[in-house]
Short mmCIF file of C-alpha atoms and ligand atoms in Angstrom, two decimals:
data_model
loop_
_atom_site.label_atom_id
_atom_site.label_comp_id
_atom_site.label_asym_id
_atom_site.label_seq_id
_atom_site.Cartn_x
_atom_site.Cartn_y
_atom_site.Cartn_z
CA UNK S 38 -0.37 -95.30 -116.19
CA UNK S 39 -3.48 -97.24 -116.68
CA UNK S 40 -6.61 -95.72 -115.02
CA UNK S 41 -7.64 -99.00 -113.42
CA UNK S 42 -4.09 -98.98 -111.73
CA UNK S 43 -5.28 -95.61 -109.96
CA UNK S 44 -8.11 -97.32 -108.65
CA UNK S 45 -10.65 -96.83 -111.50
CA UNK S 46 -14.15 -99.02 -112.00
CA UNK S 47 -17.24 -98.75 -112.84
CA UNK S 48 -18.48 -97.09 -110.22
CA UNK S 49 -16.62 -94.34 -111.27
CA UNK S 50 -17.31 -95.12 -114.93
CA UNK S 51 -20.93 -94.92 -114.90
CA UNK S 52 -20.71 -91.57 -112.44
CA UNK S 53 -18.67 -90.12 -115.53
CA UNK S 54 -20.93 -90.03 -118.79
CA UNK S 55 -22.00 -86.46 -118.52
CA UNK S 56 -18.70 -85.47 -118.18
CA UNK S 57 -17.15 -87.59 -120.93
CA UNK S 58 -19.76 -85.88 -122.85
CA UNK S 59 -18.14 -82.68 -122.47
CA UNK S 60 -14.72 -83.86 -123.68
CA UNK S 61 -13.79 -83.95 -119.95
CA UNK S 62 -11.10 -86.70 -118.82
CA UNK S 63 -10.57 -88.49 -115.18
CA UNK S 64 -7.96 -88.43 -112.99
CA UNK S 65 -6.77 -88.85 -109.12
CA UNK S 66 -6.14 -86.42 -106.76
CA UNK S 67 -2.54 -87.20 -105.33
CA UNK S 68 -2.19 -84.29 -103.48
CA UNK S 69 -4.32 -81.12 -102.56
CA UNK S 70 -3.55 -77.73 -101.12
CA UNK S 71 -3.38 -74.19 -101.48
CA UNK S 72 -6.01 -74.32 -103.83
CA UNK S 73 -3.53 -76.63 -106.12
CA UNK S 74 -4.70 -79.89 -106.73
CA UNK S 75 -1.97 -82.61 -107.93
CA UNK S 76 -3.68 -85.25 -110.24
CA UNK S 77 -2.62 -88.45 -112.03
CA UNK S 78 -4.39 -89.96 -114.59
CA UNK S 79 -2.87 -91.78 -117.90
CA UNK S 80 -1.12 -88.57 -119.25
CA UNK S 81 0.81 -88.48 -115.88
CA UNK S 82 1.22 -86.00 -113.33
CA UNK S 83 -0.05 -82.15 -113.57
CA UNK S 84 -1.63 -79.83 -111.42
CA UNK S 85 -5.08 -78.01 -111.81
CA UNK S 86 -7.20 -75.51 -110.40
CA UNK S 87 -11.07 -75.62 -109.35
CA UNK S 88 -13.32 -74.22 -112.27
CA UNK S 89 -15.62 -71.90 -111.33
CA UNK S 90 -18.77 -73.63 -110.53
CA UNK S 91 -15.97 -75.50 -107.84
CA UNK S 92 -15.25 -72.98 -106.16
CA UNK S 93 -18.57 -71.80 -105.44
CA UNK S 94 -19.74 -75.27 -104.30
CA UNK S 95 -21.84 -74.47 -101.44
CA UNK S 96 -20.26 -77.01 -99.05
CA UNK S 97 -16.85 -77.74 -97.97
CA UNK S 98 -17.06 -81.53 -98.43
CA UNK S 99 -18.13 -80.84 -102.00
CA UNK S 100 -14.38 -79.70 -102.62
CA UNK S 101 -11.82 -82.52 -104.02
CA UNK S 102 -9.69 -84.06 -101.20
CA UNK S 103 -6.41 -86.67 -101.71
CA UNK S 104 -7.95 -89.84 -103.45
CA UNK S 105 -11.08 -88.17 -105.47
CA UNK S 106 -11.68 -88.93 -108.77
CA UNK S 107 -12.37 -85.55 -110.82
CA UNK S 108 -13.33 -84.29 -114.26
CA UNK S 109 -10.53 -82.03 -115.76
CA UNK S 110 -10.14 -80.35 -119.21
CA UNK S 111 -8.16 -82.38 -121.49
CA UNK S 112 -4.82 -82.35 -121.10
CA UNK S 113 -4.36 -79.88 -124.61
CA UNK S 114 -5.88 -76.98 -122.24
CA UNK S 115 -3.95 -74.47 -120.94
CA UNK S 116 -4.96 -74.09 -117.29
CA UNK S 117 -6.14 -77.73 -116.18
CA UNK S 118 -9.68 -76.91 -114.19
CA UNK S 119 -11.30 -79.43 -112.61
CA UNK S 120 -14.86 -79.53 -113.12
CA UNK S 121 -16.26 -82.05 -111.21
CA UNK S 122 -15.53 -84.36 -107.97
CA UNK S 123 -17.25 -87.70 -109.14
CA UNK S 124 -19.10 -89.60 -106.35
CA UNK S 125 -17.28 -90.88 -103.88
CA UNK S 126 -17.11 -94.61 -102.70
CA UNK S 127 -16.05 -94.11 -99.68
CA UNK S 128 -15.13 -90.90 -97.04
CA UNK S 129 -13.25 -90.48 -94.20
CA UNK S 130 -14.65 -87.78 -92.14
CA UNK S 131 -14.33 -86.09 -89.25
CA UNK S 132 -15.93 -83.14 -87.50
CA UNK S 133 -14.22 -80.12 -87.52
CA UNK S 134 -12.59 -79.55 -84.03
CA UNK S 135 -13.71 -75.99 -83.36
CA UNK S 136 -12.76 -73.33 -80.73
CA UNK S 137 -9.31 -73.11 -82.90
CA UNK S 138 -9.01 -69.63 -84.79
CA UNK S 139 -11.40 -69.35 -88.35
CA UNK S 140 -12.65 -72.82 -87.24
CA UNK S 141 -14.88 -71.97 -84.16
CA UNK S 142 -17.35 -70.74 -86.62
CA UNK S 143 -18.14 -73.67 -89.00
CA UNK S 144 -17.69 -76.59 -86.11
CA UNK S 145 -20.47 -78.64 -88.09
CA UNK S 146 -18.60 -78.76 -90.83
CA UNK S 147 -17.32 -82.33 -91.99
CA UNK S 148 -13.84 -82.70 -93.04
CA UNK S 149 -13.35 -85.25 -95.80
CA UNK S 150 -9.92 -86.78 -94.45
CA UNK S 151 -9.09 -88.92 -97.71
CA UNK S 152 -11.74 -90.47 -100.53
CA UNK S 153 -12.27 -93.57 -102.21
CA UNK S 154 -10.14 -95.58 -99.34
CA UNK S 155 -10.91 -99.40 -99.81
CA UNK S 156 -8.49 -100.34 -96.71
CA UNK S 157 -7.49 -97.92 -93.73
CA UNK S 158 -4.54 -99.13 -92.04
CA UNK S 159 -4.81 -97.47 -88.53
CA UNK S 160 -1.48 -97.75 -86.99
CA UNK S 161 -0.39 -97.53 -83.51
CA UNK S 162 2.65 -97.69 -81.68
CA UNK S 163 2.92 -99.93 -79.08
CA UNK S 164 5.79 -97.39 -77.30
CA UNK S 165 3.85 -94.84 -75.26
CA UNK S 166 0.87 -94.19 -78.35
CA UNK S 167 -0.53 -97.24 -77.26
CA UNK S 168 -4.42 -96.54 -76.15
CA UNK S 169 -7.20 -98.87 -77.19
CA UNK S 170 -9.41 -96.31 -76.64
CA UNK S 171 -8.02 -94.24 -79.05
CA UNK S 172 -7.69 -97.30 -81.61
CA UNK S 173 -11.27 -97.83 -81.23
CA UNK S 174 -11.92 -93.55 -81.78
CA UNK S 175 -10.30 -94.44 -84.99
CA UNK S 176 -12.46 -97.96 -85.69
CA UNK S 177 -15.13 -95.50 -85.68
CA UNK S 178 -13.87 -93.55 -88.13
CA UNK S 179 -12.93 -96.27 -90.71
CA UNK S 180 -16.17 -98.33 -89.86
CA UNK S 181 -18.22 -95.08 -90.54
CA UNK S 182 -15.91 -94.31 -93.44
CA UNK S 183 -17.42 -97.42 -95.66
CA UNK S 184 -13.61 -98.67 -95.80
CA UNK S 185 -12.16 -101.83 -94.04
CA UNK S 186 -10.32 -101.37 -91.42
CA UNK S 187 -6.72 -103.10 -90.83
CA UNK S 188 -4.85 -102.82 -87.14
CA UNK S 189 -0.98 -102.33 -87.43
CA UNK S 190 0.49 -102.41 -84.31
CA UNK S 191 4.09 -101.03 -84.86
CA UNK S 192 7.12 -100.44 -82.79
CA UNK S 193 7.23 -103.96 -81.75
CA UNK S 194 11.11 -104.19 -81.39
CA UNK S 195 10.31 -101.41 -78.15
CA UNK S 196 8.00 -103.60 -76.70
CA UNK S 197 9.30 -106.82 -75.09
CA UNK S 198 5.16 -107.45 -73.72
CA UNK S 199 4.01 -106.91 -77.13
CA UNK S 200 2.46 -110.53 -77.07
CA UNK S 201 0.33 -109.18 -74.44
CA UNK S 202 -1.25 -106.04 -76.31
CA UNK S 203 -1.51 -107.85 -79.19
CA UNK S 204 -3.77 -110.01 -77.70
CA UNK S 205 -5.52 -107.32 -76.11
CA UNK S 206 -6.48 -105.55 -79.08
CA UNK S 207 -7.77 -108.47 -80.95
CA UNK S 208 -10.13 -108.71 -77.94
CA UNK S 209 -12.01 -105.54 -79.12
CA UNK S 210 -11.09 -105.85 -82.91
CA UNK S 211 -13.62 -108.67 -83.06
CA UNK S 212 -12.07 -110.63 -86.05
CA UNK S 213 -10.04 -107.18 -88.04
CA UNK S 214 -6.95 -108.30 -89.02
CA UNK S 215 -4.39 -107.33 -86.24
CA UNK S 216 -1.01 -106.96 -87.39
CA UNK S 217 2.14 -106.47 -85.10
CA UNK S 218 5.24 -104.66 -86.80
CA UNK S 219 8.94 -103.07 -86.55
CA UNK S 220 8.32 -100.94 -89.82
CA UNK S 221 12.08 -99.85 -88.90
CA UNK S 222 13.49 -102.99 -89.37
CA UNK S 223 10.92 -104.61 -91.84
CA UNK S 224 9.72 -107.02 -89.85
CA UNK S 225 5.49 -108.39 -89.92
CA UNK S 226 5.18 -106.87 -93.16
CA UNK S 227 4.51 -109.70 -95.46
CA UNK S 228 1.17 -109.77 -93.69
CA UNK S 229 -0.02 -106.64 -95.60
CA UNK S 230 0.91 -107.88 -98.70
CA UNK S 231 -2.71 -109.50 -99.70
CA UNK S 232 -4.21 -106.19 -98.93
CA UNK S 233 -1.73 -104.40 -101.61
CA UNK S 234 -3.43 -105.81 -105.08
CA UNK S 235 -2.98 -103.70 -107.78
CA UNK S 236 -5.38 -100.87 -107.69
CA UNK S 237 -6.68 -101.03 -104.27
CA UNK S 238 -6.10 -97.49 -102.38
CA UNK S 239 -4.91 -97.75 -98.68
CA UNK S 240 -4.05 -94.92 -96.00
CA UNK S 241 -2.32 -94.86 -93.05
CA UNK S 242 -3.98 -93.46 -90.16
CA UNK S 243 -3.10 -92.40 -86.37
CA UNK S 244 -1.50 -90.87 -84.36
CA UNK S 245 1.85 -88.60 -85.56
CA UNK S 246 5.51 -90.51 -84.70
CA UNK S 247 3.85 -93.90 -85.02
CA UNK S 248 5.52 -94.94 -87.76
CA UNK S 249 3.74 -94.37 -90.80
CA UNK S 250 5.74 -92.84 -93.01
CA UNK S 251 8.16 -95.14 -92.14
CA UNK S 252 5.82 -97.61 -93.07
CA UNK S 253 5.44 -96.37 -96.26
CA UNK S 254 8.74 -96.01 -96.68
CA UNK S 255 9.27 -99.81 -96.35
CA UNK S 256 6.37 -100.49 -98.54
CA UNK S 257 7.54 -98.65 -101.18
CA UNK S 258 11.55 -98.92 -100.45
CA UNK S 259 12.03 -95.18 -101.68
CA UNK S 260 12.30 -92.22 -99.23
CA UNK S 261 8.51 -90.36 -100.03
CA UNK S 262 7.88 -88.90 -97.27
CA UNK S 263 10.20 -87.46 -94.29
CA UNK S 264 9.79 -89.16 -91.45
CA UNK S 265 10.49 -88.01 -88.44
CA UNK S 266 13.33 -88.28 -85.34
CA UNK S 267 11.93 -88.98 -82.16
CA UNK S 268 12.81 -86.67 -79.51
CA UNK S 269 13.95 -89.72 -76.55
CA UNK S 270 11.84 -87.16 -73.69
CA UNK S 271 8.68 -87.80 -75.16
CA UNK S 272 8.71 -90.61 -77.95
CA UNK S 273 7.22 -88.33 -80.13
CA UNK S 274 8.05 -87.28 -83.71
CA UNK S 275 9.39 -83.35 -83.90
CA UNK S 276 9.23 -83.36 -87.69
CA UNK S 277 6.33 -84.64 -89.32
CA UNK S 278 4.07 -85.41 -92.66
CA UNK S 279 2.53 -82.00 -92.86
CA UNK S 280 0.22 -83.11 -95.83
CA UNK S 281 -2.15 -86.04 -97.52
CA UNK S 282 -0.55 -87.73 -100.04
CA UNK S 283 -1.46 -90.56 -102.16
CA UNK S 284 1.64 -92.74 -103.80
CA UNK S 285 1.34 -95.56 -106.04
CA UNK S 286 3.42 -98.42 -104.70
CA UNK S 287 5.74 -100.70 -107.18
CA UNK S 288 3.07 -103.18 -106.85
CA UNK S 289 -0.01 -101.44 -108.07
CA UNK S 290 -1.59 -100.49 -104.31
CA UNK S 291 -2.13 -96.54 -103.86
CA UNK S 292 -1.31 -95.58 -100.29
CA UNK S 293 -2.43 -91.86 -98.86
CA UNK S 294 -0.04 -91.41 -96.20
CA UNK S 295 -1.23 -88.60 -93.18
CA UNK S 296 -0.05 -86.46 -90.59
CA UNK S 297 -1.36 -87.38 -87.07
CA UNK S 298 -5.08 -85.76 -86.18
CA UNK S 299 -4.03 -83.06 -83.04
CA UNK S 300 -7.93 -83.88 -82.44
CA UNK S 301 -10.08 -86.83 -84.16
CA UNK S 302 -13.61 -85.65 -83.43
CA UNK S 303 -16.06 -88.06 -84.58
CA UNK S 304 -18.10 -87.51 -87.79
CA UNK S 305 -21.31 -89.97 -88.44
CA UNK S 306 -24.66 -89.20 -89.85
CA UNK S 307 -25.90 -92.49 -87.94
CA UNK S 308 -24.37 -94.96 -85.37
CA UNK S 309 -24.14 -97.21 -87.94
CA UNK S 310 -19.85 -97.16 -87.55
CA UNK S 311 -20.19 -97.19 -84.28
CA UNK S 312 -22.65 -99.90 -83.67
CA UNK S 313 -19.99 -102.12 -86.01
CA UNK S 314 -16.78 -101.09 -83.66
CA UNK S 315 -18.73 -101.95 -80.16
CA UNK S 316 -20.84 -105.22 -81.38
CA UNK S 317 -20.85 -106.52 -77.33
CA UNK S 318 -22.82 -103.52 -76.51
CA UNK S 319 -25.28 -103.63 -79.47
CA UNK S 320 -25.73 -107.36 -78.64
CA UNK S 321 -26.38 -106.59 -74.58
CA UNK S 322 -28.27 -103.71 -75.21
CA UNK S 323 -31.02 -105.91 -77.27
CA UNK S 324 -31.31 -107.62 -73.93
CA UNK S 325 -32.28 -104.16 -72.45
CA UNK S 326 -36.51 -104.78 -71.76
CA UNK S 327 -37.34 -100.96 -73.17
CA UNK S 328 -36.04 -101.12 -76.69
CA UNK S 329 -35.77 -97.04 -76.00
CA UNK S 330 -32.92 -97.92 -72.83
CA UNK S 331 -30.75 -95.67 -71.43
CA UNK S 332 -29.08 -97.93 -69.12
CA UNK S 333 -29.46 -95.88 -66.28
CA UNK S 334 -32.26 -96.77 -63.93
CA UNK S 335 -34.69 -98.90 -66.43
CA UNK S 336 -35.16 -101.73 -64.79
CA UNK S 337 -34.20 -105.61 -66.71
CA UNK S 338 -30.93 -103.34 -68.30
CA UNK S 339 -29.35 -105.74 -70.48
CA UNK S 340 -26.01 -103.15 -70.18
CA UNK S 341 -26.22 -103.19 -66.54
CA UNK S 342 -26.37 -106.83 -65.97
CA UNK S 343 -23.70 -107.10 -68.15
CA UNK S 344 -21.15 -104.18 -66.10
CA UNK S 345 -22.42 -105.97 -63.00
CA UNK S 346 -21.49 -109.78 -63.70
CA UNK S 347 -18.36 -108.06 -65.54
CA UNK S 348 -19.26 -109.85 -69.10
CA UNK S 349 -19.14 -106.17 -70.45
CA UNK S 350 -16.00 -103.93 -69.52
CA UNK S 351 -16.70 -101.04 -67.96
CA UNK S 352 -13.65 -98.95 -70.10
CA UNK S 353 -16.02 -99.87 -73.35
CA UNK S 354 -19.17 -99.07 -72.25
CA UNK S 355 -17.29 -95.42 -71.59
CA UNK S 356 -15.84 -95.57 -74.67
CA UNK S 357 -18.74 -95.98 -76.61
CA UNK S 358 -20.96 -93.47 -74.46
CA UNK S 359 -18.22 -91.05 -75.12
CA UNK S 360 -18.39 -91.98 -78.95
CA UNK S 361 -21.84 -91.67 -78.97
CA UNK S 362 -22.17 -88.49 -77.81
CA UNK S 363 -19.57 -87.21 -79.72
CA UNK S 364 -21.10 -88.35 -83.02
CA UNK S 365 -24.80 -86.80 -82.03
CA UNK S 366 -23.26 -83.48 -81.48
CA UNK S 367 -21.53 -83.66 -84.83
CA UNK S 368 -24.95 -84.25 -86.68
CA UNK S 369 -26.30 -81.36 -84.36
CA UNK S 370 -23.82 -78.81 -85.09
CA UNK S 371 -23.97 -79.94 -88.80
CA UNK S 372 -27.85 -79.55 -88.59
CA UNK S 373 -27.37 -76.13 -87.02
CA UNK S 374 -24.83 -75.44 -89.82
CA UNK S 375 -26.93 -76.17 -92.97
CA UNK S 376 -29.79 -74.15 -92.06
CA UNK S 377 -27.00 -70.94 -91.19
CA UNK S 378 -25.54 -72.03 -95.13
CA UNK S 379 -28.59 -72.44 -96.78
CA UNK S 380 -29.23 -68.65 -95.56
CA UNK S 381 -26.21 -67.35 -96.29
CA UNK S 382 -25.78 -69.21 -99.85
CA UNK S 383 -22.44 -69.03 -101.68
CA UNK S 384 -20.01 -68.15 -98.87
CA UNK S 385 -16.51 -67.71 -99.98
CA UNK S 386 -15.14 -71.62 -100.05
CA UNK S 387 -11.78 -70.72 -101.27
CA UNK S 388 -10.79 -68.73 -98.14
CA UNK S 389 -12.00 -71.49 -95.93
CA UNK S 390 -9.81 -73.91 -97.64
CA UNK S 391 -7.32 -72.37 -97.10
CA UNK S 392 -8.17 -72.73 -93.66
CA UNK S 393 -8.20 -76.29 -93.75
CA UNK S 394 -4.77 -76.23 -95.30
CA UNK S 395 -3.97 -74.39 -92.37
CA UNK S 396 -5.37 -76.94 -90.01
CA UNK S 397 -3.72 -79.35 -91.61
CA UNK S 398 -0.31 -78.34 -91.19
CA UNK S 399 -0.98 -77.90 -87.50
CA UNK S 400 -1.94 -81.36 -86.97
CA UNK S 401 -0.39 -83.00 -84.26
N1 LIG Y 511 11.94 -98.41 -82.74
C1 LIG Y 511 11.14 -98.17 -83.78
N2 LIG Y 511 11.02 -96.93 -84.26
C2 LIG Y 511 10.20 -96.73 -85.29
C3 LIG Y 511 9.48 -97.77 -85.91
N3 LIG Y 511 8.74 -97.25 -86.92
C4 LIG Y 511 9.03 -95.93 -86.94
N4 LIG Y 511 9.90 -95.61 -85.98
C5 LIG Y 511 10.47 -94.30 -85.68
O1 LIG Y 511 9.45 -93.47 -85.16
C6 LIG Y 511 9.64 -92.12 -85.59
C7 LIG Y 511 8.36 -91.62 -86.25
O2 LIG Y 511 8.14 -92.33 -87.45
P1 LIG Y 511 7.29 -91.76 -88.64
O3 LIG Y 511 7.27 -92.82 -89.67
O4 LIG Y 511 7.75 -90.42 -89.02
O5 LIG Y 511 5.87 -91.63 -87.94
P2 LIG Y 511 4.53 -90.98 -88.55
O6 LIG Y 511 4.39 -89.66 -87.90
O7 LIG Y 511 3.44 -91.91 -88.12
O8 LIG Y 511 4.68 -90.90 -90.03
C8 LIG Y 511 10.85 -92.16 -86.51
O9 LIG Y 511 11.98 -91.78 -85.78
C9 LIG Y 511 10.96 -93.60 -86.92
O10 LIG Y 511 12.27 -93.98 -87.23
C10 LIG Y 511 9.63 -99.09 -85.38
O11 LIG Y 511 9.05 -100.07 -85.84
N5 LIG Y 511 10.47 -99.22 -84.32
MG1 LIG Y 512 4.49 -89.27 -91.30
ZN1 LIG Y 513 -30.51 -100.92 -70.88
#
């Protein structure tokens, strides 16, 4: 397979000189865990191992995730390493939940959910998964993420008022494409298809039983990944993806399909994502007469005048104060972090990946 089918461009081209320098050669992470990456590049598939300098990277987000592009030894090695994680486009993070076992410890710790995304496809069921609050939690995300966002709203065959949520999203989606599906019986899928150009990486996102596997099932008319049966009691999957995984569809797209996040705690080093997911509050807040508003008890409060004559809903406004919050303890705890790491220098990454893998497994 051609590199540019993976997803390969300049970007990455420039980022990989010194490398090529070294008789090093690219390739895609398909799959990561256990300290065994899965890579495709031209040669095909094969699995590596982090080289040294890797493995004592001093941060976890340094380590390769599904999508990266890395620098292995050519394939005439015995024992592929991977040497380098090449710059990534783009990175969707969240904060490490915390208060779980071997995780309470490092809660400022990003976790790098998939790299180099150019489209997130957050789906949602519209069967009892269906929260906007929780699609906009994951507009965040994507918007923070540098990737577009896409809305698939699935399960539309269970949902006689689907008309009605449909229109309901696309009131705080504020012009991202908002898709309504039955991935089981194929239906609202064309839409997708000018988002599945050759090359272009995609990944389904949300919460577990909403249908993405089966989505990517669909998409790729092969059985991948398992999905899951849904227990009738409480709509939910009882076996699900337990990993990342990118696969390259018959028409040149890459999609990285996901487990469900148990928890999605918000990752940001700004409120730059969020600012783009709640424009309406950005918009009445320049109305605010204190540039430095807290919409409380300043007087001329753009945000208040807004709740009170009901142009703004109230359920945002929560939303994003929720969001916001969230996303300023993240950089706190990741502040607080750095300073313990940079003490502590070379900490044993390996273990804590394992960790992650862990985590992972759990999710949902
Ligand atoms: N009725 C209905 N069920 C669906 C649809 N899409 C997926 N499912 C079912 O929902 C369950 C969970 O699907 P799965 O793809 O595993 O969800 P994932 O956890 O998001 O990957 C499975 O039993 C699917 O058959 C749909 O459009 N309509
Ligand atoms: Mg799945
Ligand atoms: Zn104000």
């Amino acid at each position: 397979m051609d590199v540019k089918q993976l997803g390969w461009n300049a970007h990455f081209e420039n980022h990989f000189e010194p490398c090529q320098a070294q008789d090093l050669v690219p390739a895609r992470v398909v799959r990561a865990g256990g300290g065994f990456y899965t890579l495709l590049n031209a040669d095909g598939e094969q699995t590596a191992t982090l080289a040294g300098q890797l493995r004592h990277a001093s941060s976890l987000d340094a380590l390769p995730v599904v999508g990266d592009w890395v620098a292995i030894d050519s394939p005439l090695e015995e024992g592929i390493r991977i040497h380098a994680v090449l710059p990534r486009q783009t990175a969707l993070k969240r904060a490490a939940a915390g208060g779980r076992k071997g995780l309470a410890e490092k809660p400022g710790v990003p976790q790098v959910l998939a790299a180099n995304v150019d489209t997130a496809i957050i789906v949602s069921g519209l069967d009892n998964d269906y929260n906007p609050r929780r699609i906009e939690r994951y507009l965040t995300l994507v918007h923070e993420s540098g990737a577009a966002p896409i809305i698939v709203l699935n399960k539309a065959d269970l949902c006689p008022e689907w008309k009605k949520l449909c229109a309901e999203v696309e009131a705080i989606a504020y012009g991202i494409p908002v898709l309504v599906t039955s991935a089981q019986r194929g239906e609202g899928l064309d839409e997708l298809a000018p988002h599945l150009e050759s090359g272009r990486t995609l990944v389904l996102i949300g919460s577990s039983g909403a249908g993405k596997s089966t989505l990517l099932n669909r998409l790729t008319r092969a059985d991948h990944q398992r999905t899951s049966k849904v227990s009738t009691a409480v709509g939910k999957g009882v076996h699900t993806t337990t990993h990342r995984e990118l696969f390259p569809l018959p028409g040149g797209a890459l999609v990285i399909d996901t487990p469900g996040l148990r928890e999605l705690h918000l990752w940001g080093e700004s409120e730059a994502g969020l600012e783009i997911t709640f424009p309406e509050i950005v918009a009445f807040a320049a109305q605010c007469r204190f540039s430095n508003c807290r919409h409380e008890s300043e007087p001329d409060c753009g945000i208040r005048q807004a709740l009170l004559e009901g142009t703004l809903d109230a359920a945002r406004m929560e939303s994003y104060l929720k969001q916001r919050a969230e996303l300023a303890s993240a950089v706190q705890r990741h502040e607080l972090a750095a300073q313990v790491a940079q003490k502590r220098k070379r900490k044993t990454i390996p273990r804590e990946e394992k960790r992650w893998r862990l985590e992972d497994e759990d999710e949902e």
